[in-house]
Tab-separated table of C-alpha atoms and ligand atoms in Angstrom:
chain	number	residue	atom	x	y	z
A	79	MET	CA	-28.364	-66.664	10.419
A	80	TYR	CA	-25.768	-65.886	13.067
A	81	ILE	CA	-25.692	-67.962	16.245
A	82	LEU	CA	-23.967	-67.166	19.529
A	83	ALA	CA	-22.826	-70.424	21.171
A	84	VAL	CA	-21.405	-71.230	24.603
A	85	ASP	CA	-19.611	-74.347	25.927
A	86	THR	CA	-18.432	-74.703	29.528
A	87	SER	CA	-18.512	-78.489	29.758
A	88	ALA	CA	-15.005	-79.042	31.138
A	89	ASP	CA	-11.977	-76.788	31.529
A	90	GLU	CA	-12.445	-74.333	28.655
A	91	THR	CA	-14.700	-71.300	28.800
A	92	ALA	CA	-15.705	-71.086	25.156
A	93	VAL	CA	-17.897	-68.696	23.170
A	94	ALA	CA	-18.330	-68.385	19.404
A	95	VAL	CA	-20.405	-66.702	16.765
A	96	THR	CA	-21.099	-68.890	13.747
A	97	GLU	CA	-23.085	-68.637	10.523
A	98	GLY	CA	-24.034	-72.068	9.179
A	99	ARG	CA	-20.738	-73.958	9.029
A	100	LYS	CA	-18.705	-70.760	9.092
A	101	ILE	CA	-16.848	-69.686	12.203
A	102	ILE	CA	-17.052	-65.907	12.447
A	103	SER	CA	-15.604	-65.443	15.890
A	104	ASN	CA	-14.260	-68.013	18.345
A	105	VAL	CA	-12.815	-67.356	21.794
A	106	THR	CA	-11.587	-70.052	24.171
A	107	TYR	CA	-10.197	-69.363	27.595
A	108	SER	CA	-8.303	-72.428	28.729
A	109	GLN	CA	-8.036	-73.251	32.433
A	110	ILE	CA	-5.238	-75.710	31.829
A	111	LEU	CA	-2.712	-73.799	33.954
A	112	ILE	CA	-5.140	-73.805	36.882
A	113	HIS	CA	-5.640	-77.581	36.800
A	114	LYS	CA	-2.153	-78.646	35.732
A	115	ALA	CA	-0.779	-78.499	39.266
A	116	TRP	CA	-3.462	-80.963	40.406
A	117	GLY	CA	-2.906	-83.480	37.619
A	118	GLY	CA	-6.476	-83.210	36.319
A	119	ILE	CA	-9.591	-81.043	36.354
A	120	VAL	CA	-10.693	-79.892	39.830
A	121	PRO	CA	-14.480	-79.265	39.639
A	122	SER	CA	-14.680	-76.434	42.179
A	123	LEU	CA	-11.803	-74.566	40.525
A	124	ALA	CA	-13.329	-75.117	37.079
A	125	LYS	CA	-16.658	-73.683	38.214
A	126	ARG	CA	-15.041	-70.597	39.704
A	127	ALA	CA	-12.855	-69.972	36.662
A	128	HIS	CA	-15.890	-70.275	34.338
A	129	GLN	CA	-17.844	-67.842	36.505
A	130	GLU	CA	-14.974	-65.361	36.567
A	131	ARG	CA	-14.402	-65.504	32.807
A	132	ILE	CA	-17.694	-66.124	31.076
A	133	ASP	CA	-18.731	-62.463	30.707
A	134	LEU	CA	-15.321	-61.466	29.394
A	135	VAL	CA	-15.228	-64.327	26.890
A	136	ILE	CA	-18.732	-63.441	25.661
A	137	GLU	CA	-17.668	-59.812	25.322
A	138	GLU	CA	-14.532	-60.725	23.381
A	139	ALA	CA	-16.424	-63.031	21.008
A	140	SER	CA	-18.975	-60.235	20.440
A	141	CYS	CA	-16.256	-57.651	19.770
A	142	LYS	CA	-14.571	-59.926	17.209
A	143	PHE	CA	-17.907	-60.494	15.493
A	144	LEU	CA	-18.671	-56.770	15.290
A	145	LYS	CA	-15.183	-56.073	13.928
A	146	TYR	CA	-15.826	-58.632	11.185
A	147	LYS	CA	-19.120	-56.911	10.400
A	148	ALA	CA	-17.243	-53.570	10.382
A	149	ILE	CA	-19.779	-52.165	12.799
A	150	PRO	CA	-18.504	-49.505	15.220
A	151	PHE	CA	-19.119	-50.449	18.841
A	152	ASN	CA	-18.454	-49.583	22.412
A	153	LYS	CA	-16.916	-52.575	24.252
A	154	SER	CA	-19.409	-52.519	27.127
A	155	LYS	CA	-22.289	-52.571	24.628
A	156	ALA	CA	-20.768	-55.216	22.330
A	157	LEU	CA	-23.084	-58.022	23.469
A	158	GLU	CA	-26.172	-55.864	23.134
A	159	LYS	CA	-25.207	-54.896	19.593
A	160	THR	CA	-24.333	-58.499	18.688
A	161	MET	CA	-27.704	-59.658	19.971
A	162	SER	CA	-29.451	-57.287	17.602
A	163	LEU	CA	-27.796	-59.102	14.681
A	164	ILE	CA	-28.047	-62.771	15.612
A	165	GLY	CA	-30.905	-65.231	15.165
A	166	ALA	CA	-30.439	-67.704	18.034
A	167	VAL	CA	-28.273	-68.672	20.978
A	168	ALA	CA	-26.961	-72.174	21.722
A	169	VAL	CA	-25.423	-73.957	24.670
A	170	THR	CA	-23.872	-77.308	25.586
A	171	GLN	CA	-26.313	-79.130	27.835
A	172	GLY	CA	-23.995	-82.112	28.470
A	173	PRO	CA	-22.154	-84.381	28.816
A	174	GLY	CA	-19.596	-82.809	31.104
A	175	LEU	CA	-18.872	-81.633	34.569
A	176	ALA	CA	-22.162	-80.655	36.251
A	177	VAL	CA	-20.861	-77.558	38.046
A	178	ALA	CA	-19.094	-76.384	34.908
A	179	LEU	CA	-22.026	-76.980	32.524
A	180	GLU	CA	-24.251	-75.025	34.901
A	181	VAL	CA	-22.299	-71.806	34.428
A	182	GLY	CA	-22.772	-71.709	30.650
A	183	ILE	CA	-26.399	-72.807	30.823
A	184	GLN	CA	-27.258	-70.172	33.428
A	185	LYS	CA	-25.604	-67.462	31.372
A	186	ILE	CA	-27.288	-68.424	28.105
A	187	LYS	CA	-30.682	-68.550	29.814
A	188	GLU	CA	-30.123	-64.987	31.038
A	189	ILE	CA	-29.112	-63.835	27.560
A	190	ALA	CA	-31.965	-65.658	25.804
A	191	LYS	CA	-34.516	-64.062	28.109
A	192	LYS	CA	-32.998	-60.588	28.153
A	193	TYR	CA	-32.678	-60.341	24.372
A	194	ASN	CA	-35.634	-62.536	23.515
A	195	GLN	CA	-33.565	-65.031	21.514
A	196	PRO	CA	-34.580	-68.590	20.614
A	197	LEU	CA	-32.444	-71.143	22.465
A	198	ILE	CA	-30.892	-74.336	21.070
A	199	SER	CA	-29.478	-77.181	23.172
A	200	VAL	CA	-26.463	-79.097	21.876
A	201	ASN	CA	-24.806	-82.287	23.063
A	202	HIS	CA	-21.038	-81.749	23.430
A	203	LEU	CA	-20.332	-84.971	21.503
A	204	GLU	CA	-22.403	-83.935	18.487
A	205	GLY	CA	-20.273	-80.796	18.643
A	206	HIS	CA	-17.070	-82.824	18.345
A	207	ILE	CA	-18.562	-84.738	15.387
A	208	TYR	CA	-19.736	-81.567	13.628
A	209	SER	CA	-16.363	-79.861	14.177
A	210	CYS	CA	-15.346	-81.822	11.048
A	211	PHE	CA	-17.766	-79.697	8.962
A	212	ALA	CA	-16.375	-76.360	10.159
A	213	GLN	CA	-15.302	-73.632	7.763
A	214	ASN	CA	-13.500	-70.334	8.154
A	215	ARG	CA	-15.164	-66.971	7.410
A	216	LYS	CA	-14.505	-67.435	3.684
A	217	GLY	CA	-16.212	-70.830	3.613
A	218	ASN	CA	-13.025	-72.909	3.459
A	219	PRO	CA	-12.486	-75.820	3.365
A	220	ASP	CA	-15.395	-76.300	1.006
A	221	SER	CA	-15.840	-79.998	1.842
A	222	ASP	CA	-19.058	-81.663	0.721
A	223	ILE	CA	-21.160	-83.343	3.357
A	224	LYS	CA	-21.831	-86.916	2.227
A	225	PHE	CA	-24.022	-88.995	4.519
A	226	PRO	CA	-23.995	-91.725	5.746
A	227	TYR	CA	-20.964	-91.309	7.988
A	228	LEU	CA	-19.198	-93.329	10.574
A	229	ALA	CA	-17.920	-91.060	13.345
A	230	LEU	CA	-15.054	-91.890	15.652
A	231	LEU	CA	-15.037	-89.788	18.794
A	232	VAL	CA	-11.803	-89.777	20.742
A	233	SER	CA	-11.590	-87.361	23.633
A	234	GLY	CA	-10.572	-87.288	27.276
A	235	GLY	CA	-13.986	-88.453	28.387
A	236	HIS	CA	-15.287	-90.502	25.449
A	237	THR	CA	-14.327	-93.118	22.902
A	238	GLU	CA	-17.247	-93.994	20.656
A	239	LEU	CA	-18.079	-95.234	17.193
A	240	VAL	CA	-21.269	-93.619	15.937
A	241	PHE	CA	-23.315	-94.212	12.805
A	242	LEU	CA	-24.977	-91.144	11.264
A	243	LYS	CA	-27.455	-91.987	8.518
A	244	ASP	CA	-28.230	-88.283	8.187
A	245	HIS	CA	-27.861	-84.977	10.000
A	246	LEU	CA	-28.472	-85.089	13.750
A	247	SER	CA	-29.123	-88.821	13.743
A	248	TYR	CA	-26.857	-90.864	15.994
A	249	GLU	CA	-26.592	-94.582	16.592
A	250	ILE	CA	-23.829	-95.646	18.945
A	251	LEU	CA	-22.183	-98.772	17.520
A	252	GLY	CA	-19.521	-99.168	20.155
A	253	GLU	CA	-17.911	-97.357	23.056
A	254	THR	CA	-15.358	-97.769	25.763
A	255	VAL	CA	-16.378	-99.986	28.635
A	256	ASP	CA	-13.979	-98.202	31.012
A	257	ASP	CA	-11.403	-95.468	30.279
A	258	ALA	CA	-11.498	-93.241	27.207
A	259	ALA	CA	-8.543	-93.190	24.776
A	260	GLY	CA	-7.477	-89.679	25.870
A	261	GLU	CA	-7.843	-90.630	29.512
A	262	ALA	CA	-5.621	-93.669	28.921
A	263	LEU	CA	-2.939	-91.472	27.342
A	264	ASP	CA	-3.232	-89.029	30.265
A	265	LYS	CA	-2.861	-91.835	32.810
A	266	ALA	CA	0.074	-93.385	30.954
A	267	ALA	CA	1.817	-90.006	30.875
A	268	LYS	CA	1.282	-89.712	34.624
A	269	LEU	CA	2.776	-93.173	35.210
A	270	LEU	CA	5.760	-92.092	33.132
A	271	GLY	CA	6.155	-88.983	35.289
A	272	PHE	CA	4.562	-86.319	33.078
A	273	GLY	CA	1.805	-83.806	33.747
A	274	TYR	CA	-1.700	-83.226	32.430
A	275	PRO	CA	-2.755	-83.370	29.633
A	276	GLY	CA	-0.654	-86.376	28.683
A	277	GLY	CA	-1.705	-86.899	25.061
A	278	PRO	CA	0.549	-84.229	23.535
A	279	VAL	CA	3.557	-85.351	25.634
A	280	ILE	CA	3.129	-88.976	24.564
A	281	GLU	CA	2.854	-87.883	20.924
A	282	ARG	CA	6.088	-85.913	21.139
A	283	LEU	CA	8.047	-88.675	22.925
A	284	ALA	CA	6.775	-91.336	20.512
A	285	LYS	CA	7.724	-89.254	17.488
A	286	GLU	CA	11.308	-89.060	18.731
A	287	VAL	CA	11.577	-92.858	18.434
A	288	LYS	CA	9.663	-92.968	15.150
A	289	ASN	CA	6.564	-94.447	16.847
A	290	LYS	CA	8.271	-97.771	17.468
A	291	ASP	CA	6.377	-100.515	19.264
A	292	VAL	CA	9.000	-102.362	21.274
A	293	TYR	CA	7.019	-103.509	24.302
A	294	LYS	CA	3.996	-104.977	22.500
A	295	LEU	CA	1.513	-104.129	25.224
A	296	PRO	CA	-1.869	-105.918	25.104
A	297	ARG	CA	-4.575	-104.848	22.639
A	298	PRO	CA	-7.621	-105.040	24.917
A	299	MET	CA	-10.875	-106.294	23.379
A	300	LYS	CA	-9.319	-106.649	19.955
A	301	LYS	CA	-10.659	-110.152	19.769
A	302	SER	CA	-14.138	-109.314	21.067
A	303	ASN	CA	-16.781	-109.530	18.408
A	304	ASP	CA	-18.381	-106.175	19.271
A	305	LEU	CA	-17.236	-102.641	18.521
A	306	ASN	CA	-16.406	-101.700	22.093
A	307	PHE	CA	-13.091	-100.508	23.489
A	308	SER	CA	-11.354	-101.003	26.815
A	309	TYR	CA	-8.276	-99.156	28.033
A	310	SER	CA	-7.988	-99.655	31.756
A	311	GLY	CA	-6.241	-103.036	31.415
A	312	LEU	CA	-3.700	-101.467	29.097
A	313	LYS	CA	-2.874	-98.877	31.729
A	314	THR	CA	-2.486	-101.657	34.307
A	315	ALA	CA	-0.174	-103.553	31.935
A	316	LEU	CA	2.030	-100.451	31.703
A	317	TYR	CA	1.958	-100.097	35.473
A	318	TYR	CA	3.279	-103.649	35.993
A	319	LEU	CA	5.855	-103.278	33.252
A	320	LEU	CA	7.189	-100.140	34.953
A	321	LYS	CA	7.170	-101.834	38.330
A	322	LYS	CA	9.638	-104.387	37.036
A	323	MET	CA	12.028	-101.687	35.808
A	324	SER	CA	14.637	-99.752	37.747
A	325	THR	CA	14.361	-95.947	37.650
A	326	SER	CA	17.325	-95.655	35.310
A	327	GLU	CA	15.929	-98.306	32.973
A	328	LYS	CA	12.605	-96.488	32.979
A	329	ASN	CA	14.231	-93.137	32.256
A	330	LYS	CA	16.356	-94.584	29.485
A	331	ASN	CA	13.370	-96.145	27.764
A	332	VAL	CA	10.691	-93.546	28.457
A	333	LYS	CA	10.239	-92.661	24.776
A	334	LEU	CA	9.881	-96.279	23.730
A	335	LEU	CA	7.438	-96.901	26.574
A	336	ALA	CA	5.334	-93.883	25.539
A	337	SER	CA	5.463	-94.940	21.919
A	338	SER	CA	4.484	-98.557	22.625
A	339	PHE	CA	1.561	-97.404	24.745
A	340	GLN	CA	0.376	-95.012	22.039
A	341	GLU	CA	0.605	-97.751	19.406
A	342	ALA	CA	-1.526	-100.076	21.548
A	343	VAL	CA	-4.200	-97.367	21.979
A	344	PHE	CA	-4.229	-96.399	18.313
A	345	GLU	CA	-4.165	-99.930	16.952
A	346	THR	CA	-7.379	-100.837	18.758
A	347	LEU	CA	-8.988	-97.590	17.584
A	348	LEU	CA	-8.115	-98.429	13.989
A	349	TYR	CA	-9.058	-102.065	14.272
A	350	LYS	CA	-12.539	-101.373	15.644
A	351	THR	CA	-13.114	-98.515	13.218
A	352	GLU	CA	-12.301	-100.790	10.294
A	353	LYS	CA	-14.585	-103.444	11.719
A	354	ALA	CA	-17.386	-100.872	11.964
A	355	MET	CA	-16.734	-99.864	8.338
A	356	GLN	CA	-17.081	-103.484	7.281
A	357	LYS	CA	-20.189	-104.108	9.386
A	358	THR	CA	-22.032	-101.007	8.134
A	359	GLY	CA	-20.594	-100.773	4.642
A	360	VAL	CA	-19.955	-97.087	5.364
A	361	SER	CA	-16.469	-95.888	4.574
A	362	ASN	CA	-16.744	-92.107	4.942
A	363	LEU	CA	-15.379	-91.076	8.316
A	364	LEU	CA	-15.703	-88.124	10.675
A	365	VAL	CA	-13.133	-88.073	13.457
A	366	GLY	CA	-13.428	-85.611	16.337
A	367	GLY	CA	-12.306	-85.017	19.922
A	368	GLY	CA	-9.115	-83.904	21.658
A	369	VAL	CA	-7.039	-86.944	20.675
A	370	VAL	CA	-7.469	-86.189	16.970
A	371	ALA	CA	-4.956	-83.364	17.461
A	372	ASN	CA	-2.468	-86.230	17.215
A	373	LYS	CA	-0.833	-86.149	13.770
A	374	HIS	CA	0.297	-89.762	13.918
A	375	LEU	CA	-3.284	-90.893	14.578
A	376	ARG	CA	-4.490	-88.737	11.680
A	377	ASN	CA	-1.992	-90.442	9.372
A	378	TYR	CA	-3.161	-93.863	10.481
A	379	ILE	CA	-6.811	-92.921	9.913
A	380	ARG	CA	-6.067	-91.429	6.493
A	381	GLY	CA	-4.445	-94.744	5.587
A	382	LEU	CA	-7.455	-96.667	6.844
A	383	ALA	CA	-9.876	-94.536	4.834
A	384	LYS	CA	-7.754	-94.912	1.703
A	385	LYS	CA	-7.559	-98.674	2.122
A	386	ASN	CA	-11.353	-98.861	2.370
A	387	LYS	CA	-11.930	-96.318	-0.449
A	388	GLY	CA	-13.523	-93.831	1.904
A	389	GLU	CA	-13.033	-90.161	2.654
A	390	VAL	CA	-12.191	-88.776	6.044
A	391	LEU	CA	-12.935	-85.389	7.527
A	392	PHE	CA	-11.028	-84.130	10.567
A	393	PRO	CA	-11.564	-80.816	12.355
A	394	PRO	CA	-9.957	-78.558	9.726
A	395	PHE	CA	-8.223	-76.168	12.137
A	396	GLU	CA	-6.061	-77.213	15.053
A	397	TYR	CA	-8.056	-75.303	17.664
A	398	LEU	CA	-11.157	-77.337	16.739
A	399	SER	CA	-9.726	-80.654	18.002
A	400	GLY	CA	-10.068	-79.594	21.612
A	401	ASP	CA	-13.117	-78.124	23.278
A	402	ASN	CA	-14.556	-75.004	21.664
A	403	ALA	CA	-17.894	-73.302	21.150
A	404	ALA	CA	-17.697	-72.994	17.349
A	405	MET	CA	-18.600	-76.673	17.008
A	406	ILE	CA	-21.643	-76.082	19.207
A	407	GLY	CA	-22.755	-73.198	16.976
A	408	ILE	CA	-22.333	-75.361	13.858
A	409	VAL	CA	-24.587	-78.121	15.222
A	410	ALA	CA	-27.049	-75.428	16.314
A	411	SER	CA	-27.320	-74.068	12.764
A	412	PHE	CA	-28.549	-77.469	11.534
A	413	LYS	CA	-30.978	-77.612	14.463
A	414	ALA	CA	-32.196	-74.089	13.692
A	415	GLU	CA	-32.959	-75.139	10.088
A	416	ARG	CA	-35.187	-77.799	11.601
A	417	GLU	CA	-36.643	-75.365	14.147
A	418	MET	CA	-35.376	-77.443	17.040
A	419	PHE	CA	-35.671	-74.654	19.597
A	420	ILE	CA	-36.184	-75.056	23.348
A	421	LYS	CA	-39.725	-73.888	24.034
A	422	ASP	CA	-39.118	-72.612	27.548
A	423	PRO	CA	-35.550	-71.476	28.341
A	424	ASN	CA	-36.292	-71.979	32.062
A	425	SER	CA	-36.795	-75.696	31.473
A	426	ILE	CA	-33.259	-76.444	30.322
A	427	ASP	CA	-30.953	-78.011	32.864
A	428	ARG	CA	-27.511	-79.632	32.704
A	429	ILE	CA	-27.292	-83.326	31.744
A	430	PRO	CA	-23.826	-84.466	32.948
A	431	ARG	CA	-24.226	-87.944	31.425
A	432	TYR	CA	-25.980	-86.865	28.243
A	433	SER	CA	-25.514	-89.651	25.664
A	434	LEU	CA	-25.839	-89.361	21.890
A	435	SER	CA	-28.343	-92.213	22.101
A	436	ASP	CA	-30.640	-89.885	24.082
A	437	LEU	CA	-30.950	-87.832	20.898
A	438	GLY	CA	-32.270	-90.753	18.861
A	439	SER	CA	-31.355	-92.055	15.451
B	637	KG4	O1	-11.989	-83.187	23.587
B	637	KG4	P1	-11.093	-82.783	24.688
B	637	KG4	O2	-10.372	-81.458	24.599
B	637	KG4	O3	-11.849	-82.788	26.051
B	637	KG4	C1	-12.836	-83.701	26.340
B	637	KG4	O4	-14.019	-83.445	25.965
B	637	KG4	O5	-12.461	-84.738	26.924
B	637	KG4	O6	-10.001	-83.962	24.854
B	637	KG4	C2	-8.959	-83.894	25.781
B	637	KG4	C3	-8.072	-85.119	25.585
B	637	KG4	C4	-7.036	-85.316	26.683
B	637	KG4	O7	-7.090	-86.641	27.137
B	637	KG4	C5	-5.707	-85.040	25.978
B	637	KG4	O8	-4.612	-85.753	26.499
B	637	KG4	C6	-6.026	-85.465	24.567
B	637	KG4	O9	-7.352	-85.036	24.352
B	637	KG4	N1	-5.099	-84.865	23.594
B	637	KG4	C7	-4.247	-85.587	22.820
B	637	KG4	C8	-3.501	-84.645	22.071
B	637	KG4	N2	-3.926	-83.393	22.414
B	637	KG4	C9	-4.905	-83.547	23.346
B	637	KG4	N3	-4.075	-86.913	22.705
B	637	KG4	C10	-3.134	-87.339	21.835
B	637	KG4	N4	-2.367	-86.501	21.093
B	637	KG4	C11	-2.502	-85.164	21.175
B	637	KG4	N5	-1.733	-84.348	20.436
B	638	ZN	ZN1	-14.661	-82.379	24.406
């Protein structure tokens, strides 16, 4: 069954057509250039950009799908034709920016009603977890799904360790008590004089000094007995370290500073993930979210899985690390199998603070 999925939770207008785990068509319009100048996402600008783009992105995703099906079409009728071939529509209900979520939800409601399609609601974070199961049109990679899993979510808004005993079952084992890992990297990059998003810049700078850890910044909550994370103190530690340095000293050491900060963030991620593996006895990992684009982090996690005789799945294609709608469609296919449809499309509303624990375990 084909599913048309939409995600407008933050600064990407994203639409995809999926079939089970297979991504048939995936279109993401990034607003990054709009927000870059402001050093972060500006809600009113995000809302307007989503509104301006959503129809075009839906049209493009439909056209790509019809091309794949080798069905002749007229661009203006592409959605109508696509709707005659799909079995359900899906949308991100949260978490995310309220005004941004609203745009996608409103649009999918319109489509569901107009074309009489069953509607599926997806939590953005389950999307990031399920991005690890994605396949291309040919069904590659053909990775087996082997529950139970321990999922590590590392994005700009979330840092969580989640236990999945089976499909669509989520138990949060630990989470950040303040900033998320991606947010910490973004803030550190800002302190070092770089723009948004900071994660990729920090990765590049750190790589140039072979990921050395010279400054030995604190590892917050490493000693706590729980599985929670904390990153705001780490950012403050960097702030005070920089305050003590002259501009030239700072400029000279910027790569080492970036690298040390990244090591502090990653070490706590690894430490708590290993602790969760030991506590649950589960060593198969799923790792999703924007920060998993980081190759150095992937290497660390591969090492951790190997050490604990587990297997790890990452989003198999680079574009799946960040926000996208394909991951929403993939979750929706498992919900469709279980007939988890929204009874009345009018009843669905955005949930900006939607937690995985609201979905139950
Ligand atoms: O999942 P995502 O696209 O959006 C949210 O749902 O938050 O994650 C965005 C986050 C940003 O904090 C960004 O700096 C980080 O992912 N990020 C990276 C890399 N690419 C993006 N962090 C570290 N290394 C990267 N290569
Ligand atoms: Zn995300």
